[in-house]
Short mmCIF file of C-alpha atoms and ligand atoms in Angstrom, two decimals:
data_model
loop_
_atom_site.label_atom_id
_atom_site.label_comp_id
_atom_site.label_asym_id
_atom_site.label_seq_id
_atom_site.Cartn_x
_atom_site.Cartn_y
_atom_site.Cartn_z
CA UNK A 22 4.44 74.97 -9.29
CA UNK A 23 2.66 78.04 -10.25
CA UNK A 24 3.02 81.61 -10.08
CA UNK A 25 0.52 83.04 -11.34
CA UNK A 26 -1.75 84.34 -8.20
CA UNK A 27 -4.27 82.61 -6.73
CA UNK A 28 -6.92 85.18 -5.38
CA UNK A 29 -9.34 84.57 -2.78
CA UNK A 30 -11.49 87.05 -0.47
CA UNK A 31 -11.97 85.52 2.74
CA UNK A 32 -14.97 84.54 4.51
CA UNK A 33 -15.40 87.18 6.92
CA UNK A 34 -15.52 89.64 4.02
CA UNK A 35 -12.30 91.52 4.31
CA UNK A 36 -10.38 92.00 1.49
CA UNK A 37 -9.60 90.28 -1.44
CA UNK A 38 -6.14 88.98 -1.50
CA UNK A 39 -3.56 87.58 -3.45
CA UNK A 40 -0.70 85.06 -3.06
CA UNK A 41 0.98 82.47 -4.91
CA UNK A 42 2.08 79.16 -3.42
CA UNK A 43 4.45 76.04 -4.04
CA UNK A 44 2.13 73.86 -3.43
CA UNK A 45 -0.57 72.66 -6.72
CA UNK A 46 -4.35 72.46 -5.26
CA UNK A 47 -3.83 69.36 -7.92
CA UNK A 48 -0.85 67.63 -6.39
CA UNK A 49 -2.61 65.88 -3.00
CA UNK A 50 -2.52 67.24 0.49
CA UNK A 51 0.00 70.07 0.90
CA UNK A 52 3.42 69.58 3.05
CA UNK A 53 2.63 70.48 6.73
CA UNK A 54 5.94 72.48 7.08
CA UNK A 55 5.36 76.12 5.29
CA UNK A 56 7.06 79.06 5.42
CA UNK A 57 5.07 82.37 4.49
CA UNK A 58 7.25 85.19 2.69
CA UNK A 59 5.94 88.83 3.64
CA UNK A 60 7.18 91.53 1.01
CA UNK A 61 8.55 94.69 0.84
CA UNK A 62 7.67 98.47 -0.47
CA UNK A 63 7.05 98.93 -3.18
CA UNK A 64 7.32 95.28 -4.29
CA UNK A 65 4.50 92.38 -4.67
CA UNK A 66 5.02 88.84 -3.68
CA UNK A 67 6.68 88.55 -6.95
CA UNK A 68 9.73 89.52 -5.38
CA UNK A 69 10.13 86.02 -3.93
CA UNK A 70 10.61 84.03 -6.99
CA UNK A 71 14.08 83.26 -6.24
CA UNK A 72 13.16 81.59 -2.90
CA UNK A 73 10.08 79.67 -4.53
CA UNK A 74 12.15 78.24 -7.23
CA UNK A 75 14.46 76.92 -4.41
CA UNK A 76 11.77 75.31 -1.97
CA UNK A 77 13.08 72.25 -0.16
CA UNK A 78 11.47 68.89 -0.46
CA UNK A 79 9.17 68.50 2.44
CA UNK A 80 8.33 72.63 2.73
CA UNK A 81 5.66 74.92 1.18
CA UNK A 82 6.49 78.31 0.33
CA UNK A 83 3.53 80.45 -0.09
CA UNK A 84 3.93 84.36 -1.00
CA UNK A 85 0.92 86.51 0.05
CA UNK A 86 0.30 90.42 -1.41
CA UNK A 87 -0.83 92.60 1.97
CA UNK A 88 -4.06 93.94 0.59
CA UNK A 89 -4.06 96.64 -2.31
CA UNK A 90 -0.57 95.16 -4.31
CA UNK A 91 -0.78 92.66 -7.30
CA UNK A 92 -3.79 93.83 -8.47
CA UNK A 93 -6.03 93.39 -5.78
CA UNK A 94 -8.02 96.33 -4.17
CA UNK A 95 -7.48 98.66 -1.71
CA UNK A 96 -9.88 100.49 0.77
CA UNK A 97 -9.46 101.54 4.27
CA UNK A 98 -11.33 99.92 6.83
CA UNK A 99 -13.39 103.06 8.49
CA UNK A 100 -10.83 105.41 7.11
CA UNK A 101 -8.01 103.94 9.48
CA UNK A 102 -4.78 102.89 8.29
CA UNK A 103 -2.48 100.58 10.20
CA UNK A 104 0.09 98.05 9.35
CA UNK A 105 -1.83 95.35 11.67
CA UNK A 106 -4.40 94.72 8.77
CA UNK A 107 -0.86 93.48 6.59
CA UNK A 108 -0.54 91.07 9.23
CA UNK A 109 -4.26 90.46 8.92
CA UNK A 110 -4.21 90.11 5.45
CA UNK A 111 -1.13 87.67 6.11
CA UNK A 112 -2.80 85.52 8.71
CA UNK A 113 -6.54 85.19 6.31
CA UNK A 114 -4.26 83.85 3.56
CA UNK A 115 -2.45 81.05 6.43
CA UNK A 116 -5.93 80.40 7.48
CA UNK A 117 -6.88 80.09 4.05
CA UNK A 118 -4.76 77.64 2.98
CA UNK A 119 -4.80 75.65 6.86
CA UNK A 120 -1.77 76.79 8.09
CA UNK A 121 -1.39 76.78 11.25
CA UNK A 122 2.06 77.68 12.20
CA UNK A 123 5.09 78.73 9.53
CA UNK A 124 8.30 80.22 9.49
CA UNK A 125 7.32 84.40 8.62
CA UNK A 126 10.38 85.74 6.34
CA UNK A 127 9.72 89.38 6.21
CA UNK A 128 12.11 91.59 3.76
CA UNK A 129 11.94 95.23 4.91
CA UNK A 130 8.18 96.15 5.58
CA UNK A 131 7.30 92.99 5.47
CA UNK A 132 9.63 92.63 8.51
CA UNK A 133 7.52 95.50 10.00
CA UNK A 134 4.42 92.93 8.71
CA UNK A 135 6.23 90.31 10.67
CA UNK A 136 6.46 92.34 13.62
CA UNK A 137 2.65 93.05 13.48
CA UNK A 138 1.99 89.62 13.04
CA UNK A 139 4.02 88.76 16.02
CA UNK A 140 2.07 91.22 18.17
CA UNK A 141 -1.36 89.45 17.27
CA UNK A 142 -0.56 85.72 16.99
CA UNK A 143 2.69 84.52 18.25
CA UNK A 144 1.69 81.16 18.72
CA UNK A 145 1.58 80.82 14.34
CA UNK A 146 5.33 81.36 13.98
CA UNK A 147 7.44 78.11 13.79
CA UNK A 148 10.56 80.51 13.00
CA UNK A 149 11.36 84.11 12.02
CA UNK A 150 13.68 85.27 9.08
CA UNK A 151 14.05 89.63 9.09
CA UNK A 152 15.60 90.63 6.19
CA UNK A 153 17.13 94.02 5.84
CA UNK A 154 14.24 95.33 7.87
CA UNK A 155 14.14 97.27 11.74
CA UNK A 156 12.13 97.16 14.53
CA UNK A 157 12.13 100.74 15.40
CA UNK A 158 9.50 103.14 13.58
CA UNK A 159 10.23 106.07 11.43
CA UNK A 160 12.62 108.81 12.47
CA UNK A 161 10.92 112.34 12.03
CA UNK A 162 13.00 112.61 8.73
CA UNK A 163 11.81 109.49 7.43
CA UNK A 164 8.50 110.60 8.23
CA UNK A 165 9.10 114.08 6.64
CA UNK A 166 10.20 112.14 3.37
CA UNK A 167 6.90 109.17 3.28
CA UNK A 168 4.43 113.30 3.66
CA UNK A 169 6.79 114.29 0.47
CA UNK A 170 5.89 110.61 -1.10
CA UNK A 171 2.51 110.49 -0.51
CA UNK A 172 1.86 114.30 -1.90
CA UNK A 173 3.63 113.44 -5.32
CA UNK A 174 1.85 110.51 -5.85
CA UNK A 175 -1.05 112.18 -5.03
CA UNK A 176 0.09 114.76 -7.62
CA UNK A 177 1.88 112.63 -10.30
CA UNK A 178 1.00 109.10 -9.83
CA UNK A 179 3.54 106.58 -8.67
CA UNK A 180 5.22 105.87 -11.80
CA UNK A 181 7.44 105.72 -13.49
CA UNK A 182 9.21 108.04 -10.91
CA UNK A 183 9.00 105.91 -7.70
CA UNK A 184 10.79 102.84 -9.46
CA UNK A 185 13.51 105.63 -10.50
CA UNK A 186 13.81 106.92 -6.93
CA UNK A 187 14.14 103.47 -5.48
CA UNK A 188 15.57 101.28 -7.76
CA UNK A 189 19.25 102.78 -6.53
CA UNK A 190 18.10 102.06 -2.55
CA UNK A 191 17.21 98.80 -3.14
CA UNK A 192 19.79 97.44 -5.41
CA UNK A 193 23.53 97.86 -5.01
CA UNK A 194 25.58 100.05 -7.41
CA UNK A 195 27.86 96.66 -9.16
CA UNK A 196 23.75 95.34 -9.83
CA UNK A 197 22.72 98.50 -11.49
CA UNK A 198 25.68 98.38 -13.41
CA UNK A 199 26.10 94.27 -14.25
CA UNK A 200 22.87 92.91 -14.16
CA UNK A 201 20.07 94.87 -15.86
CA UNK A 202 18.21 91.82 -16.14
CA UNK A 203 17.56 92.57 -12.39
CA UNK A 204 16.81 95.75 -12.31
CA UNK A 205 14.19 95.30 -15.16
CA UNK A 206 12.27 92.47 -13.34
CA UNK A 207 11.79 94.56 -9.84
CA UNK A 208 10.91 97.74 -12.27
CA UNK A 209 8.36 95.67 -13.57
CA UNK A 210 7.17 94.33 -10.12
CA UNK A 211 7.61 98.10 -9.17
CA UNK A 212 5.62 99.31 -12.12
CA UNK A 213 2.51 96.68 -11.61
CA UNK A 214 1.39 98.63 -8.16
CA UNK A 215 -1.67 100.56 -8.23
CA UNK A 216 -1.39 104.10 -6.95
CA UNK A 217 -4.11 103.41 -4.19
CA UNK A 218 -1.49 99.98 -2.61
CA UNK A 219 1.39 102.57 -2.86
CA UNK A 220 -0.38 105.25 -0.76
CA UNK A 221 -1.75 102.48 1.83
CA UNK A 222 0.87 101.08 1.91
CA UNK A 223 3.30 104.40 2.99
CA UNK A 224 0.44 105.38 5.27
CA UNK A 225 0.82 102.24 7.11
CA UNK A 226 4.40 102.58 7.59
CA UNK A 227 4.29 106.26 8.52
CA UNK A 228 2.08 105.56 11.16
CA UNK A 229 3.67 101.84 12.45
CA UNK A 230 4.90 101.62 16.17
CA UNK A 231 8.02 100.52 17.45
CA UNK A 232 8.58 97.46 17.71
CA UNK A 233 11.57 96.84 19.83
CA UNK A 234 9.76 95.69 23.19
CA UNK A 235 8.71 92.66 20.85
CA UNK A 236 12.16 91.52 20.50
CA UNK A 237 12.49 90.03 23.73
CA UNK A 238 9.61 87.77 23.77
CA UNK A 239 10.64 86.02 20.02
CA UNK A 240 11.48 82.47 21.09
CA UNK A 241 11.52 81.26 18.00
CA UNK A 242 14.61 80.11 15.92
CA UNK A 243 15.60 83.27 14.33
CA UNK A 244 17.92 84.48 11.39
CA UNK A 245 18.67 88.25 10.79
CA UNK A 246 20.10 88.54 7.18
CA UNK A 247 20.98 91.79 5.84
CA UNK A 248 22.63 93.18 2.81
CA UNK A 249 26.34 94.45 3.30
CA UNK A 250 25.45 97.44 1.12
CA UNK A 251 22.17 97.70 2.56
CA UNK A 252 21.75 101.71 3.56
CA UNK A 253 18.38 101.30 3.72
CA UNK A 254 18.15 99.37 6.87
CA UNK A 255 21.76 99.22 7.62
CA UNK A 256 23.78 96.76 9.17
CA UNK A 257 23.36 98.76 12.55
CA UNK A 258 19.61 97.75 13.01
CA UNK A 259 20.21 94.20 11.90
CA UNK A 260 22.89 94.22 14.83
CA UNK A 261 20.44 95.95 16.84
CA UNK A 262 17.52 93.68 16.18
CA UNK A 263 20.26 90.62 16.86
CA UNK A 264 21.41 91.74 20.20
CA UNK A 265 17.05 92.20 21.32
CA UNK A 266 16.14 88.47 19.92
CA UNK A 267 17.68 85.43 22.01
CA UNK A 268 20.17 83.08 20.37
CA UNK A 269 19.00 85.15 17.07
CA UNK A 270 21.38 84.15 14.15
CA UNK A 271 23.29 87.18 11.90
CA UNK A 272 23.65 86.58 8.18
CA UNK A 273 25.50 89.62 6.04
CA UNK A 274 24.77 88.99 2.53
CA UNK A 275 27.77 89.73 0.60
CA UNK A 276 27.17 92.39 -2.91
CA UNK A 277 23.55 93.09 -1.83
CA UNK A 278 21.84 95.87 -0.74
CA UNK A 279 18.40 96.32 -0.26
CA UNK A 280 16.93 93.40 -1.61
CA UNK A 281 19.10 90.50 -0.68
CA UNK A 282 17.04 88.19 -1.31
CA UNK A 283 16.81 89.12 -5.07
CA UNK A 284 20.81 90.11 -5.34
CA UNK A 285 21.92 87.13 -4.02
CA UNK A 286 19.56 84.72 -3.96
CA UNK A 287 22.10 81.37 -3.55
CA UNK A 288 23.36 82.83 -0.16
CA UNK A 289 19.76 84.28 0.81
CA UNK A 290 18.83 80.82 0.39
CA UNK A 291 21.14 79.48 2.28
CA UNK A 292 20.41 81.46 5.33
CA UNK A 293 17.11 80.13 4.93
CA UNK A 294 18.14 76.88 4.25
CA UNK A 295 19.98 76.94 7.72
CA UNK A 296 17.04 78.29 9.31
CA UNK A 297 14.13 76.05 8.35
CA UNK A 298 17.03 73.07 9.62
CA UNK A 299 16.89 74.56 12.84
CA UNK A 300 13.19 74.79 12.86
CA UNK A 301 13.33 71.04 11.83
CA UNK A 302 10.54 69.05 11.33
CA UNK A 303 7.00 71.06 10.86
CA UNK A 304 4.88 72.36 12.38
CA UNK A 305 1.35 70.89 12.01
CA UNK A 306 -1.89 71.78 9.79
CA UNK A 307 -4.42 74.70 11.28
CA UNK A 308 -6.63 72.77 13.62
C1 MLT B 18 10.82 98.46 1.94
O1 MLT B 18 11.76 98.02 1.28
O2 MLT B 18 9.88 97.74 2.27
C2 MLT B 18 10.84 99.91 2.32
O3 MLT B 18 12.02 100.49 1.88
C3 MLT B 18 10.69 100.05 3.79
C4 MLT B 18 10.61 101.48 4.25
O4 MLT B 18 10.43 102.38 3.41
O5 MLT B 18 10.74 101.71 5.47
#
């Protein structure tokens, strides 16, 4: 397994994309079951080492970058901003590699990736994992807070400040203290964005629509898992999210916050584990 990032611009000229997969181009045909991590803000698909390290025989776990992060480029497409070219970005790299059909984890906005995705293509989810993510969109002071973002790193930059301001959302307090070991490795992912992916990024958020109508038509299996200390995107909207999705599962990730799937990655796995069992046996190659 590798993770250094493969990088590929697809065919119909979009944007050049990274992701980094389970799966060696060396090792023979790929396994057709695959799930397809989506990551958060301000994060790169870094993030999802723990999971990779843990992929179950018979699965591929492939990490895509939404266009601009891990050192790929950003531009918008005629000016325009929205979060459905993260799910576009999501779905070039599944038709890249000939998926068809995958479980979609999405931590945070990657959940609000998921979401997008789910709009455009529901037929190329096998199963759906939100992590400590909502389906509504921004509240007018969250909205007030990405303007505030988005002047001072038009101003400043993004760094080092934005990895200062976040680090304490996104990790609990008993991490910050304990394990500095993980606070240093999502600085660094933190660190390793490009000012442009940060600003794109935030834009796309400000600007996403709500996404609770979608809730109702999700017939996949489904897992909610959210951090307990998660303030973030509280327990509340994983309950909420829960009660929209039929037969969805809840998972409350004990001693994580933001980033469960980095705090706790034996239990985070585990909630995945149970998932792709449910999902069962895969899912088919891209026709
Ligand atoms: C994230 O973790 O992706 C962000 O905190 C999401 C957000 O800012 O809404």
């Amino acid at each position: 397994m590798t993770l250094t990032p493969y990088l590929f611009r697809p065919a119909s000229g979009g944007h050049p994309l990274a992701y980094v997969d389970t799966h060696s181009k060396v090792a023979g045909p790929p396994p057709s079951a695959a799930v397809v991590f989506v990551h958060a803000f301000p994060l790169g698909a870094g993030m999802w080492l723990p999971q990779m390290l843990g992929t179950p025989p018979g699965w591929r776990f492939v990490a895509p970058a939404v266009r601009g992060f891990d050192a790929t480029e950003e531009w918008l497409d005629h000016g325009r901003a929205h979060i459905d070219q993260y799910a576009d970005d999501v779905l070039a790299v599944m038709n890249h590699l000939g998926i068809g059909r995958a479980v979609v984890v999405g931590l945070s906005m990657g959940g609000y990736v998921a979401f997008a995705m789910f709009r455009k293509a529901p037929d190329r989810f096998s199963g759906l994992l939100l992590a400590d993510t909502r389906a509504t969109s921004d509240s007018p002071e969250a909205r007030q807070a990405r303007l505030a973002m988005l002047e001072r790193v038009e101003r400043e930059g993004p760094h080092p400040w934005l990895a200062d301001q976040m680090i304490p959302k996104l990790l609990s307090e008993r991490t910050i203290r304990r394990r500095p070991n993980v606070v240093a490795t999502v600085r660094e992912i933190v660190q390793a964005q490009t000012a442009a992916a940060i600003r794109g990024a935030v834009q796309r958020m400000l600007l996403r629509p709500d996404s609770t109508d979608e809730l109702s038509r999700i017939a996949v299996p489904t897992a909610i898992v959210v951090g307990e200390h998660d303030t973030l995107t509280p327990l509340s909207d994983a309950k909420a999210m829960q009660a929209g999705i039929r037969g969805a599962v809840l998972e409350v990730v004990p001693e994580a916050a933001h980033l469960s799937n980095i705090e706790q990655p034996d239990d985070f796995n585990m909630a995945l584990g149970r998932l792709l069992q449910k999902v069962g046996e895969p899912v088919g190659a891209l026709a």
